[in-house]
Structure formats: C-alpha cells, structure tokens
Amino acid sequence: MCVTVLALLASAVSMATGGRHCDPAGGCAQNDSNTHHATKQTNDTCAVWETPHTTHLENLQISSRHFIDAFPLDAAGTSVRTVTNGVFSLSAPTPLRGPLTLVAVSKEVLEDILDLDLSVLQSEDFVHYFSGGKPFPGSVPLAHRYGGHQFGYWAGQLGDGRAHLLGEYTNKDGERWELQLKGSGKTPYSRSGDGRAVLRSSVREFLCSEAMHYLGVPTSRAASLIVSDEPVWRDQFYDGNVTKERGAVVLRLAKSWFRIGSLEILTRSGEVDLLRKLLDFILEKYFPTIQSNDPDKFLVFYSKVVNETAQLVARWMSVGFAHGVCNTDNFSLLSVTIDYGPFGFMESFDPSFVPNWSDDEGRYSMGQQANGGRFLEFFKAKLGLLGHDEKDEDLIAFLLKLMEDTHADFTMTFRQLSELSDHQSFLGVHPQVHLLQRILRWPFQEQAAAEAVGYAAQPPAWARELKVSCSS
C-alpha cells in the first residue's frame, strides 16, 4: 500500500492532537458502508423532494452554507496566489465557449442521487447548468485549498486548480452529496494551468468512476460529460509537441471532496487552530460514530482512515486497477476513489504494471500498492474460497505466479473461472461512450454487445504502445 501517504496523514493528525501518536492497526471500528453517511437532516437549507423526481432543473437546490459558515473564506479574487487562513476560496466557473454537446449522462446518478427525471435532458438549460455556465439555485461556487506530497516530495499549495465545488445536495433518501465541476475554469489554485480539462481525460474519468461503482469499489460518481469547441492546448507526453484538443467538463459527485492534502497544507503552514477546526468539522459531518467528547477522537479518526484506505487499495488490486498517482492530494479522507488521472487496468498480470507514463521509476506500480492481508481477503472472495484454510494463501500466490509467468490476462482469467452469462441490450446518448458505460455497469456478466465488438478479446498489438500521462 502507499505507506508514505498514511505516514503523512499521521503527521497532520499528530499536530492537531498536540503531538500524540497512535497505532494505525489499533482502535479501528469494522468497515461499514453506512459509516460515512451523515444522519438525515431536519433543519437544513438543502431540499428533500416530496415527489420521486423533479422535471425542473431550477428546483435542484444546492447549498454551500455548511462550508461558508464553518471556515474563514478567501475572497480576494480569482488571481493565482498563495492562500492563507482559509479552507475555501470564492471562485466562479468560467463557462465553456462555443456550442456545447452532451456526450454522456449517468441515468442512475440523475435519477437515484439527484432526484431528476430524465426529461430534464430535453431542456436547453441542462448543458449550461451541468457545465458551469448557469448557477444552480443556492450554489456559491468554491475552490478548495489543499497541498500534497507528489512522488514522495512536498509540492506545496495545490488546491482545486480547475474544479469548482458547487455545494451540497440532500436527496429524497436523506443522502448528502457534494457536487463538483471539473474542467470549469481557473481558480486561485490554477498555478500555470488554464483551468480546463480535455475530452480524452474527461471520457476516462466519466467511464471509470461509473465502472468502479459497479465493480463494488468505493468511488466518486459522474453525472454528466459535456464537450465544447473551445480549443485547449496540451503537451500530452511532455515532449514539446503541443496539440489542440477540445475542452470538456464533468459534473462529479462524492460524499466529500476533502483529502489527506486538506490537512497537510494546514499542518505545513502552522495553521493549527484552523486544522483543529477542519478536523472537528470533518468528524461531525462525515464520521458521526466518533464521539465529539472522546479525548482520542483524532486518533480514532486516524486509525479509521488508515484501515479503510488499506481496504480501498486492496479492492483496487482485486479488480486489476492501479491509480497511477498515489499522492496525498489524490487520497480521500472518506476512503473513496477520486481524481481519475493516469489510472489503468492491468491486461496481462504483472506486479510491475505502471499506468502512468510520467512515473518512470515505477513508484506507484501495481505491486507497490499491495497490502497483504486485505489483498488476500478480496482474492479469496474472487475465487469463492469460504472459511479459513492455511493453504488459501499458498493457492492464491501460486495462481498469481502462474498468471505472471504465462502473461495471463487478469480479467479474463477470473471471468473464465466463473463463466457467468447474461445478455444485455444497449441504447445511447452518444453511441460509443454510452455503449461502454452500459457494458461497465455489468462487469461480471457476459454481454452480447460487448462480445460482438470484441471487447473480451486479447488487446490488439498496437494497444501495447498506448501511453497515458498526467496531462489532462
């Protein structure tokens, strides 16, 4: 597992507790899918619908009040700068220029999370609301300040350089979701960037976040992908070859966008009072099972994040996923997968698999993500090994070594062991993206449409030369 990430979290929590330390293996509650679900609200500015779905986008009430009331707010404008004494900066999205095209939507996110009827897709305002061109009622867009260690080195202030937190929505089931635009323009944290995202990386984020959800891996979700004709210039492989690409915006959702780097930046800058305030806010809002009067509440929180992050990385490995940039600015405090940059899924089983072309030292290779106990737990489940047998570990190790030696396809090996079959049909907003989206919803079942286009076949020879970098 990315041990460095968790060691740096310990440093931040230690400062907040006045220098006390804790054992990451102790004092941790059992993993519970409801742990991070805040209790249902009775007095809140967020709306809870009386009817199943709304057909009017202006009824989607978003609230930024929790964040604005809780912390000092940086309101010095959108110029790039070093921010102090703040967790958020006021920052409005910059609308995409040119005609906008809806590439894809997640029906489940719109209906089940945002309580929207699919008829809203017919509204001319949809692409404007969901790309940042038109504000949702109640939304006060914010950019989050955080830092991070990148490839082992402190990178200083990072923050939401091309993302805007629109606010929080409480749906009819009482679930709280934070809505964020990615690729929506410059903020105080953009550094030398243009605040935009390109279509190729946006398609990858949209599809993979939804695929991970259906694979059973905790993840952010993607509601929509909108593309424009606005030119965005990128040096994809940092070789001086700058090319023109199309700008795109993804509306994504998570229970929280706070990450380890949210604490690190305050630790590094010595803002201890604000660090404690942020930790108290996070515990009250996202970890209600941790008692506010517990003198060891920060240590309990630390142990919980350590254990659940280890669980998350083990889940990644069980489906052949490598994140590519296991930096502290990319690790959620709620232990969900966020920030899909240069990720990858293994084809042939290879512990040295590196999905990030920029990671020439292999720091974040598949094998470097490993965490023994939890890794074995998930592989036992994949193989249907019930109970406890001392020989299970040897069996799994033997299988993986055999797969490595024979260059066996990771996904197809387990598929052929299970031989499930169920045929699905497909309809799409955008044929290619939506076809993939529908296929990824049923990752463990055989699908006629996927078979027909050869998605289950061995990757073609030219695919071995594909490269993905941090450029997006």
Tab-separated table of C-alpha atoms in Angstrom:
chain	number	residue	atom	x	y	z
A	1	MET	CA	0.000	0.000	0.000
A	2	CYS	CA	1.066	3.628	-0.342
A	3	VAL	CA	2.589	3.756	3.143
A	4	THR	CA	4.024	7.238	2.634
A	5	VAL	CA	0.536	8.656	2.156
A	6	LEU	CA	-0.632	7.379	5.527
A	7	ALA	CA	2.525	8.424	7.327
A	8	LEU	CA	1.898	11.986	6.163
A	9	LEU	CA	-1.694	11.818	7.393
A	10	ALA	CA	-0.311	10.786	10.792
A	11	SER	CA	1.802	13.941	10.869
A	12	ALA	CA	-1.240	16.161	10.349
A	13	VAL	CA	-3.340	14.368	12.973
A	14	SER	CA	-0.437	14.390	15.405
A	15	MET	CA	-0.206	18.190	15.154
A	16	ALA	CA	-3.927	18.547	15.791
A	17	THR	CA	-3.688	16.349	18.892
A	18	GLY	CA	-0.742	18.234	20.287
A	19	GLY	CA	1.872	15.724	19.212
A	20	ARG	CA	0.310	12.448	20.352
A	21	HIS	CA	0.734	9.372	18.182
A	22	CYS	CA	-1.399	6.322	17.561
A	23	ASP	CA	-1.022	2.786	16.311
A	24	PRO	CA	-2.569	2.572	12.827
A	25	ALA	CA	-3.510	-1.047	13.468
A	26	GLY	CA	-5.448	-0.369	16.650
A	27	GLY	CA	-8.705	1.185	17.710
A	28	CYS	CA	-10.468	0.843	14.406
A	29	ALA	CA	-14.146	0.052	14.013
A	30	GLN	CA	-15.292	-2.539	11.490
A	31	ASN	CA	-15.752	-1.271	7.951
A	32	ASP	CA	-19.375	-0.232	7.471
A	33	SER	CA	-20.889	1.064	4.272
A	34	ASN	CA	-23.006	3.432	6.352
A	35	THR	CA	-20.130	4.840	8.386
A	36	HIS	CA	-19.763	7.961	6.303
A	37	HIS	CA	-23.440	8.624	5.818
A	38	ALA	CA	-24.471	11.599	7.882
A	39	THR	CA	-27.821	11.349	9.629
A	40	LYS	CA	-30.869	12.623	7.839
A	41	GLN	CA	-31.450	16.331	8.206
A	42	THR	CA	-34.479	18.013	9.672
A	43	ASN	CA	-33.338	21.632	9.629
A	44	ASP	CA	-31.240	22.277	6.569
A	45	THR	CA	-31.233	24.533	3.562
A	46	CYS	CA	-30.843	21.530	1.231
A	47	ALA	CA	-34.029	20.249	-0.350
A	48	VAL	CA	-35.564	16.813	0.147
A	49	TRP	CA	-38.131	16.089	-2.535
A	50	GLU	CA	-41.696	15.113	-1.716
A	51	THR	CA	-42.097	13.596	-5.201
A	52	PRO	CA	-39.756	10.912	-6.621
A	53	HIS	CA	-38.216	13.032	-9.390
A	54	THR	CA	-38.299	16.638	-10.483
A	55	THR	CA	-38.649	17.752	-14.076
A	56	HIS	CA	-37.360	21.297	-13.487
A	57	LEU	CA	-33.633	21.942	-13.127
A	58	GLU	CA	-34.228	25.153	-11.199
A	59	ASN	CA	-35.732	23.024	-8.409
A	60	LEU	CA	-32.394	21.305	-7.778
A	61	GLN	CA	-31.481	23.254	-4.661
A	62	ILE	CA	-27.787	23.244	-3.780
A	63	SER	CA	-26.383	24.628	-0.534
A	64	SER	CA	-22.874	25.933	0.142
A	65	ARG	CA	-23.885	27.226	3.579
A	66	HIS	CA	-22.148	24.498	5.621
A	67	PHE	CA	-18.744	25.357	4.202
A	68	ILE	CA	-19.177	29.128	4.195
A	69	ASP	CA	-20.369	29.261	7.809
A	70	ALA	CA	-17.729	26.881	9.130
A	71	PHE	CA	-14.493	28.471	7.914
A	72	PRO	CA	-12.901	31.818	7.117
A	73	LEU	CA	-13.375	32.371	3.395
A	74	ASP	CA	-10.738	33.634	0.996
A	75	ALA	CA	-12.456	36.206	-1.185
A	76	ALA	CA	-9.515	38.046	-2.736
A	77	GLY	CA	-10.479	37.287	-6.327
A	78	THR	CA	-9.501	34.654	-8.888
A	79	SER	CA	-5.867	35.653	-9.362
A	80	VAL	CA	-3.385	32.826	-8.796
A	81	ARG	CA	-1.766	33.276	-5.394
A	82	THR	CA	-0.728	31.627	-2.145
A	83	VAL	CA	-3.768	31.450	0.112
A	84	THR	CA	-3.551	31.516	3.915
A	85	ASN	CA	-6.083	31.294	6.746
A	86	GLY	CA	-8.717	29.640	4.623
A	87	VAL	CA	-10.058	26.259	3.549
A	88	PHE	CA	-12.024	27.561	0.556
A	89	SER	CA	-11.801	30.449	-1.883
A	90	LEU	CA	-14.737	32.071	-3.620
A	91	SER	CA	-14.348	31.200	-7.307
A	92	ALA	CA	-16.933	31.232	-10.084
A	93	PRO	CA	-16.735	28.785	-13.012
A	94	THR	CA	-15.764	30.116	-16.432
A	95	PRO	CA	-18.355	28.952	-18.989
A	96	LEU	CA	-17.108	26.895	-21.910
A	97	ARG	CA	-17.064	28.778	-25.199
A	98	GLY	CA	-18.769	27.671	-28.377
A	99	PRO	CA	-21.579	25.166	-28.937
A	100	LEU	CA	-21.957	22.623	-26.118
A	101	THR	CA	-22.618	18.933	-26.723
A	102	LEU	CA	-23.863	16.438	-24.152
A	103	VAL	CA	-21.617	13.401	-24.649
A	104	ALA	CA	-22.939	11.176	-21.868
A	105	VAL	CA	-25.009	11.091	-18.694
A	106	SER	CA	-25.446	8.550	-15.933
A	107	LYS	CA	-29.131	7.704	-15.712
A	108	GLU	CA	-28.633	6.234	-12.242
A	109	VAL	CA	-26.896	9.337	-10.879
A	110	LEU	CA	-29.539	11.679	-12.277
A	111	GLU	CA	-32.476	9.621	-11.018
A	112	ASP	CA	-31.203	7.914	-7.862
A	113	ILE	CA	-28.875	10.572	-6.454
A	114	LEU	CA	-30.070	13.908	-7.861
A	115	ASP	CA	-33.794	13.010	-7.963
A	116	LEU	CA	-34.078	14.275	-11.539
A	117	ASP	CA	-36.431	12.978	-14.175
A	118	LEU	CA	-34.679	12.152	-17.436
A	119	SER	CA	-36.915	14.640	-19.207
A	120	VAL	CA	-34.538	17.360	-17.943
A	121	LEU	CA	-32.159	16.243	-20.696
A	122	GLN	CA	-34.517	17.851	-23.193
A	123	SER	CA	-34.075	21.254	-21.574
A	124	GLU	CA	-31.768	23.701	-23.339
A	125	ASP	CA	-30.523	24.733	-19.897
A	126	PHE	CA	-29.206	21.271	-18.989
A	127	VAL	CA	-25.789	21.667	-20.630
A	128	HIS	CA	-25.414	25.122	-19.100
A	129	TYR	CA	-26.285	24.085	-15.536
A	130	PHE	CA	-24.128	20.962	-15.746
A	131	SER	CA	-21.075	22.657	-17.286
A	132	GLY	CA	-20.942	25.713	-15.033
A	133	GLY	CA	-22.460	28.227	-17.439
A	134	LYS	CA	-25.539	28.740	-15.291
A	135	PRO	CA	-25.550	28.583	-11.456
A	136	PHE	CA	-27.808	26.206	-9.562
A	137	PRO	CA	-30.113	27.934	-7.058
A	138	GLY	CA	-28.391	28.218	-3.684
A	139	SER	CA	-24.930	27.427	-5.030
A	140	VAL	CA	-21.959	29.581	-4.066
A	141	PRO	CA	-19.080	28.032	-6.048
A	142	LEU	CA	-15.888	27.427	-4.081
A	143	ALA	CA	-12.364	26.228	-4.798
A	144	HIS	CA	-10.773	24.085	-2.089
A	145	ARG	CA	-7.293	24.788	-0.736
A	146	TYR	CA	-5.094	21.743	-0.159
A	147	GLY	CA	-1.498	20.647	-0.584
A	148	GLY	CA	0.202	17.331	-1.133
A	149	HIS	CA	3.221	15.125	-1.426
A	150	GLN	CA	3.707	14.146	-5.060
A	151	PHE	CA	6.014	11.234	-5.862
A	152	GLY	CA	7.464	11.493	-2.348
A	153	TYR	CA	8.164	15.236	-2.312
A	154	TRP	CA	6.197	18.068	-0.744
A	155	ALA	CA	4.646	20.029	-3.622
A	156	GLY	CA	3.324	22.936	-1.563
A	157	GLN	CA	-0.055	24.513	-2.217
A	158	LEU	CA	-2.049	22.660	-4.882
A	159	GLY	CA	-5.808	23.021	-4.485
A	160	ASP	CA	-8.697	22.898	-6.936
A	161	GLY	CA	-6.895	24.318	-9.942
A	162	ARG	CA	-9.663	23.500	-12.421
A	163	ALA	CA	-12.547	22.356	-10.247
A	164	HIS	CA	-15.409	24.162	-8.525
A	165	LEU	CA	-17.378	22.833	-5.568
A	166	LEU	CA	-20.974	23.850	-6.304
A	167	GLY	CA	-22.310	22.824	-2.905
A	168	GLU	CA	-24.197	20.016	-1.241
A	169	TYR	CA	-27.429	18.363	-2.238
A	170	THR	CA	-29.590	16.276	0.089
A	171	ASN	CA	-31.746	13.833	-1.849
A	172	LYS	CA	-35.082	12.231	-1.081
A	173	ASP	CA	-33.334	9.396	0.791
A	174	GLY	CA	-31.523	11.850	3.079
A	175	GLU	CA	-28.141	11.216	1.442
A	176	ARG	CA	-25.793	14.165	1.175
A	177	TRP	CA	-23.746	14.525	-1.997
A	178	GLU	CA	-21.268	17.253	-2.863
A	179	LEU	CA	-21.373	18.391	-6.498
A	180	GLN	CA	-18.162	19.455	-8.208
A	181	LEU	CA	-17.357	20.570	-11.740
A	182	LYS	CA	-14.029	19.514	-13.239
A	183	GLY	CA	-12.592	21.498	-16.147
A	184	SER	CA	-14.688	24.564	-15.273
A	185	GLY	CA	-12.031	27.270	-15.390
A	186	LYS	CA	-9.263	28.965	-13.459
A	187	THR	CA	-9.172	29.430	-9.684
A	188	PRO	CA	-6.620	30.889	-7.233
A	189	TYR	CA	-5.012	27.423	-7.267
A	190	SER	CA	-4.529	27.039	-11.030
A	191	ARG	CA	-0.797	27.777	-10.868
A	192	SER	CA	0.327	27.842	-14.515
A	193	GLY	CA	-2.695	25.876	-15.760
A	194	ASP	CA	-5.621	27.100	-17.839
A	195	GLY	CA	-8.332	25.611	-15.629
A	196	ARG	CA	-9.612	23.325	-18.367
A	197	ALA	CA	-9.839	19.574	-18.929
A	198	VAL	CA	-9.749	17.914	-22.339
A	199	LEU	CA	-12.189	15.432	-23.804
A	200	ARG	CA	-9.925	12.341	-23.699
A	201	SER	CA	-9.264	12.592	-19.939
A	202	SER	CA	-12.870	13.561	-19.193
A	203	VAL	CA	-14.215	10.482	-21.008
A	204	ARG	CA	-11.833	8.319	-18.976
A	205	GLU	CA	-12.974	9.855	-15.679
A	206	PHE	CA	-16.658	9.582	-16.556
A	207	LEU	CA	-16.461	5.940	-17.591
A	208	CYS	CA	-14.064	4.733	-14.930
A	209	SER	CA	-15.823	6.284	-11.949
A	210	GLU	CA	-19.067	4.637	-13.029
A	211	ALA	CA	-17.287	1.342	-13.804
A	212	MET	CA	-15.653	1.287	-10.362
A	213	HIS	CA	-19.036	1.824	-8.726
A	214	TYR	CA	-20.453	-1.238	-10.452
A	215	LEU	CA	-17.316	-3.220	-9.628
A	216	GLY	CA	-18.116	-2.591	-5.969
A	217	VAL	CA	-15.216	-0.191	-5.354
A	218	PRO	CA	-15.969	2.962	-3.310
A	219	THR	CA	-15.717	5.888	-5.713
A	220	SER	CA	-16.894	9.321	-6.703
A	221	ARG	CA	-19.670	9.289	-9.296
A	222	ALA	CA	-20.079	11.097	-12.605
A	223	ALA	CA	-23.379	12.674	-13.598
A	224	SER	CA	-22.566	14.114	-16.994
A	225	LEU	CA	-19.903	14.828	-19.584
A	226	ILE	CA	-20.220	17.934	-21.745
A	227	VAL	CA	-17.819	18.962	-24.508
A	228	SER	CA	-17.354	22.233	-26.349
A	229	ASP	CA	-15.471	23.502	-29.381
A	230	GLU	CA	-13.288	25.663	-27.145
A	231	PRO	CA	-9.654	24.904	-28.055
A	232	VAL	CA	-7.447	23.621	-25.242
A	233	TRP	CA	-3.727	23.192	-25.877
A	234	ARG	CA	-1.882	20.246	-24.325
A	235	ASP	CA	1.598	18.712	-24.467
A	236	GLN	CA	0.290	15.207	-23.826
A	237	PHE	CA	3.634	13.472	-23.267
A	238	TYR	CA	5.700	16.482	-22.202
A	239	ASP	CA	7.870	16.172	-25.294
A	240	GLY	CA	7.287	19.653	-26.705
A	241	ASN	CA	4.570	18.509	-29.105
A	242	VAL	CA	1.662	20.801	-28.182
A	243	THR	CA	-1.626	19.982	-29.903
A	244	LYS	CA	-5.121	21.437	-29.912
A	245	GLU	CA	-7.835	19.459	-28.120
A	246	ARG	CA	-11.454	20.091	-27.148
A	247	GLY	CA	-12.411	21.359	-23.709
A	248	ALA	CA	-14.835	19.339	-21.594
A	249	VAL	CA	-16.484	19.455	-18.167
A	250	VAL	CA	-17.525	16.555	-15.945
A	251	LEU	CA	-20.052	17.071	-13.160
A	252	ARG	CA	-18.962	14.636	-10.487
A	253	LEU	CA	-20.292	13.819	-7.031
A	254	ALA	CA	-18.836	12.486	-3.790
A	255	LYS	CA	-19.898	12.362	-0.149
A	256	SER	CA	-16.892	14.620	0.443
A	257	TRP	CA	-14.003	16.073	-1.536
A	258	PHE	CA	-11.732	16.506	1.488
A	259	ARG	CA	-8.464	14.648	1.106
A	260	ILE	CA	-5.287	13.995	3.104
A	261	GLY	CA	-3.745	17.070	1.495
A	262	SER	CA	-6.562	19.173	3.017
A	263	LEU	CA	-4.961	18.560	6.412
A	264	GLU	CA	-1.369	18.630	5.201
A	265	ILE	CA	-1.483	22.207	3.898
A	266	LEU	CA	-2.609	23.489	7.306
A	267	THR	CA	-0.001	21.387	9.077
A	268	ARG	CA	2.777	22.668	6.855
A	269	SER	CA	1.733	26.294	7.218
A	270	GLY	CA	1.409	26.041	11.010
A	271	GLU	CA	-2.303	26.941	10.997
A	272	VAL	CA	-3.057	24.680	13.954
A	273	ASP	CA	-6.294	26.326	15.086
A	274	LEU	CA	-7.763	26.076	11.595
A	275	LEU	CA	-6.506	22.489	11.341
A	276	ARG	CA	-8.398	21.565	14.528
A	277	LYS	CA	-11.497	23.379	13.284
A	278	LEU	CA	-11.359	21.470	9.992
A	279	LEU	CA	-10.863	18.141	11.756
A	280	ASP	CA	-13.807	18.826	14.091
A	281	PHE	CA	-15.942	19.719	11.053
A	282	ILE	CA	-14.943	16.544	9.210
A	283	LEU	CA	-15.624	14.322	12.216
A	284	GLU	CA	-19.009	15.865	12.942
A	285	LYS	CA	-20.184	15.847	9.336
A	286	TYR	CA	-18.710	12.655	7.886
A	287	PHE	CA	-17.800	10.454	10.871
A	288	PRO	CA	-20.802	10.720	13.235
A	289	THR	CA	-19.888	7.454	15.004
A	290	ILE	CA	-16.804	9.153	16.501
A	291	GLN	CA	-17.897	10.933	19.680
A	292	SER	CA	-17.045	14.639	19.822
A	293	ASN	CA	-16.170	14.383	23.528
A	294	ASP	CA	-13.775	11.475	23.043
A	295	PRO	CA	-10.315	12.732	24.077
A	296	ASP	CA	-8.801	10.401	21.485
A	297	LYS	CA	-11.225	11.304	18.694
A	298	PHE	CA	-8.480	12.389	16.290
A	299	LEU	CA	-6.556	9.180	16.901
A	300	VAL	CA	-9.686	7.105	16.316
A	301	PHE	CA	-10.209	9.058	13.097
A	302	TYR	CA	-6.629	8.415	12.006
A	303	SER	CA	-6.930	4.670	12.623
A	304	LYS	CA	-10.185	4.565	10.712
A	305	VAL	CA	-8.751	6.364	7.673
A	306	VAL	CA	-5.658	4.117	7.684
A	307	ASN	CA	-7.675	0.912	7.799
A	308	GLU	CA	-10.308	1.955	5.283
A	309	THR	CA	-7.697	3.309	2.861
A	310	ALA	CA	-5.912	-0.040	3.042
A	311	GLN	CA	-9.261	-1.691	2.324
A	312	LEU	CA	-9.785	0.588	-0.660
A	313	VAL	CA	-6.375	-0.140	-2.206
A	314	ALA	CA	-6.946	-3.874	-1.757
A	315	ARG	CA	-10.234	-3.515	-3.637
A	316	TRP	CA	-8.383	-1.729	-6.428
A	317	MET	CA	-5.958	-4.591	-6.763
A	318	SER	CA	-8.692	-7.195	-6.700
A	319	VAL	CA	-10.075	-5.783	-9.972
A	320	GLY	CA	-6.662	-5.084	-11.528
A	321	PHE	CA	-6.838	-1.303	-11.063
A	322	ALA	CA	-3.787	0.900	-10.463
A	323	HIS	CA	-4.362	4.548	-9.567
A	324	GLY	CA	-1.190	5.910	-11.149
A	325	VAL	CA	-0.760	8.916	-8.834
A	326	CYS	CA	-0.982	7.806	-5.195
A	327	ASN	CA	-0.179	11.298	-3.969
A	328	THR	CA	-1.681	12.703	-0.790
A	329	ASP	CA	-3.692	15.258	-2.747
A	330	ASN	CA	-5.467	12.378	-4.510
A	331	PHE	CA	-6.443	10.315	-1.453
A	332	SER	CA	-9.895	10.924	0.003
A	333	LEU	CA	-10.337	11.118	3.776
A	334	LEU	CA	-13.513	9.087	3.266
A	335	SER	CA	-11.522	6.338	1.534
A	336	VAL	CA	-13.247	6.528	-1.831
A	337	THR	CA	-11.539	6.634	-5.220
A	338	ILE	CA	-11.238	10.189	-6.529
A	339	ASP	CA	-9.297	12.106	-9.176
A	340	TYR	CA	-9.063	9.691	-12.095
A	341	GLY	CA	-5.890	10.854	-13.820
A	342	PRO	CA	-3.430	8.392	-15.377
A	343	PHE	CA	-5.069	5.259	-13.957
A	344	GLY	CA	-5.050	1.880	-15.663
A	345	PHE	CA	-6.433	-1.647	-15.544
A	346	MET	CA	-3.929	-4.466	-15.967
A	347	GLU	CA	-4.180	-6.590	-19.060
A	348	SER	CA	-1.607	-9.364	-18.504
A	349	PHE	CA	-0.924	-9.900	-14.811
A	350	ASP	CA	2.253	-8.005	-13.958
A	351	PRO	CA	3.131	-6.646	-10.479
A	352	SER	CA	5.375	-4.063	-12.151
A	353	PHE	CA	2.476	-2.662	-14.205
A	354	VAL	CA	2.623	1.168	-14.206
A	355	PRO	CA	-0.318	3.047	-15.765
A	356	ASN	CA	1.317	6.474	-15.607
A	357	TRP	CA	3.815	7.266	-18.357
A	358	SER	CA	5.184	10.051	-16.124
A	359	ASP	CA	6.089	7.558	-13.355
A	360	ASP	CA	9.329	6.356	-14.904
A	361	GLU	CA	10.603	4.956	-11.571
A	362	GLY	CA	7.517	2.795	-11.041
A	363	ARG	CA	6.812	4.343	-7.657
A	364	TYR	CA	3.086	3.657	-7.993
A	365	SER	CA	3.216	0.332	-9.808
A	366	MET	CA	0.613	-2.337	-9.145
A	367	GLY	CA	2.931	-4.234	-6.810
A	368	GLN	CA	3.740	-1.111	-4.781
A	369	GLN	CA	0.052	-0.736	-3.927
A	370	ALA	CA	-0.068	-4.128	-2.231
A	371	ASN	CA	-1.349	-4.680	1.281
A	372	GLY	CA	-1.043	-8.346	2.136
A	373	GLY	CA	-3.913	-9.210	4.475
A	374	ARG	CA	-6.662	-7.257	2.770
A	375	PHE	CA	-5.359	-8.217	-0.671
A	376	LEU	CA	-5.723	-11.914	0.217
A	377	GLU	CA	-9.182	-11.326	1.668
A	378	PHE	CA	-10.521	-9.973	-1.622
A	379	PHE	CA	-8.830	-12.628	-3.723
A	380	LYS	CA	-10.342	-15.350	-1.561
A	381	ALA	CA	-13.737	-13.830	-2.338
A	382	LYS	CA	-12.957	-13.707	-6.083
A	383	LEU	CA	-12.061	-17.399	-6.035
A	384	GLY	CA	-15.010	-18.400	-3.860
A	385	LEU	CA	-12.815	-19.693	-1.037
A	386	LEU	CA	-15.035	-19.933	2.035
A	387	GLY	CA	-13.939	-20.014	5.646
A	388	HIS	CA	-10.292	-20.102	6.658
A	389	ASP	CA	-7.712	-22.539	5.410
A	390	GLU	CA	-3.985	-22.079	5.906
A	391	LYS	CA	-3.440	-23.295	2.342
A	392	ASP	CA	-5.532	-20.475	0.829
A	393	GLU	CA	-2.617	-18.053	0.813
A	394	ASP	CA	-0.377	-20.578	-0.933
A	395	LEU	CA	-3.081	-21.293	-3.513
A	396	ILE	CA	-3.562	-17.587	-4.321
A	397	ALA	CA	0.195	-16.994	-4.505
A	398	PHE	CA	0.564	-19.981	-6.832
A	399	LEU	CA	-2.227	-18.745	-9.105
A	400	LEU	CA	-0.816	-15.221	-9.329
A	401	LYS	CA	2.703	-16.510	-10.020
A	402	LEU	CA	1.315	-18.771	-12.745
A	403	MET	CA	-0.563	-15.808	-14.247
A	404	GLU	CA	2.590	-13.688	-14.170
A	405	ASP	CA	4.751	-16.395	-15.773
A	406	THR	CA	2.238	-17.083	-18.544
A	407	HIS	CA	1.229	-13.435	-19.081
A	408	ALA	CA	-2.364	-14.442	-18.448
A	409	ASP	CA	-4.978	-11.741	-18.915
A	410	PHE	CA	-6.001	-10.618	-15.411
A	411	THR	CA	-9.689	-10.024	-16.068
A	412	MET	CA	-10.247	-12.925	-18.462
A	413	THR	CA	-8.634	-15.430	-16.086
A	414	PHE	CA	-11.239	-14.769	-13.411
A	415	ARG	CA	-14.009	-14.459	-15.954
A	416	GLN	CA	-13.261	-17.863	-17.406
A	417	LEU	CA	-13.207	-19.314	-13.910
A	418	SER	CA	-16.710	-18.055	-13.285
A	419	GLU	CA	-18.360	-18.362	-16.716
A	420	LEU	CA	-21.377	-16.204	-15.940
A	421	SER	CA	-23.680	-15.363	-18.832
A	422	ASP	CA	-26.365	-12.745	-19.202
A	423	HIS	CA	-27.209	-10.753	-22.322
A	424	GLN	CA	-27.839	-7.024	-22.176
A	425	SER	CA	-29.105	-4.543	-24.750
A	426	PHE	CA	-27.844	-1.011	-25.241
A	427	LEU	CA	-29.205	2.396	-26.083
A	428	GLY	CA	-27.110	5.535	-26.029
A	429	VAL	CA	-26.955	9.300	-25.898
A	430	HIS	CA	-23.552	9.163	-27.565
A	431	PRO	CA	-23.100	5.717	-29.178
A	432	GLN	CA	-19.504	4.849	-28.307
A	433	VAL	CA	-19.273	6.323	-24.813
A	434	HIS	CA	-22.715	5.152	-23.790
A	435	LEU	CA	-22.113	1.638	-25.106
A	436	LEU	CA	-19.039	1.377	-22.900
A	437	GLN	CA	-20.920	2.899	-19.969
A	438	ARG	CA	-23.689	0.297	-20.229
A	439	ILE	CA	-21.213	-2.569	-20.550
A	440	LEU	CA	-19.279	-1.394	-17.496
A	441	ARG	CA	-22.455	-1.485	-15.399
A	442	TRP	CA	-22.374	-5.310	-15.521
A	443	PRO	CA	-18.675	-6.133	-15.173
A	444	PHE	CA	-19.155	-9.743	-14.085
A	445	GLN	CA	-21.618	-10.858	-16.762
A	446	GLU	CA	-21.208	-11.892	-20.385
A	447	GLN	CA	-22.846	-9.364	-22.693
A	448	ALA	CA	-23.754	-9.920	-26.318
A	449	ALA	CA	-22.969	-6.365	-27.400
A	450	ALA	CA	-19.530	-6.471	-25.794
A	451	GLU	CA	-18.748	-9.805	-27.406
A	452	ALA	CA	-19.920	-8.570	-30.801
A	453	VAL	CA	-17.428	-5.717	-30.903
A	454	GLY	CA	-14.584	-7.812	-29.496
A	455	TYR	CA	-14.155	-6.171	-26.073
A	456	ALA	CA	-13.428	-9.545	-24.483
A	457	ALA	CA	-10.684	-10.425	-26.956
A	458	GLN	CA	-6.986	-10.040	-26.321
A	459	PRO	CA	-5.915	-6.414	-26.788
A	460	PRO	CA	-4.518	-5.685	-30.257
A	461	ALA	CA	-0.764	-5.344	-30.689
A	462	TRP	CA	-0.983	-1.586	-31.244
A	463	ALA	CA	-2.594	-1.150	-27.815
A	464	ARG	CA	0.655	-2.139	-26.123
A	465	GLU	CA	2.153	1.132	-27.309
A	466	LEU	CA	-0.568	3.308	-25.758
A	467	LYS	CA	0.656	5.707	-23.081
A	468	VAL	CA	-1.154	7.830	-20.516
A	469	SER	CA	0.471	10.718	-18.657
A	470	CYS	CA	-0.605	13.277	-16.083
A	471	SER	CA	-1.541	15.634	-18.935
A	472	SER	CA	-5.294	16.162	-18.986
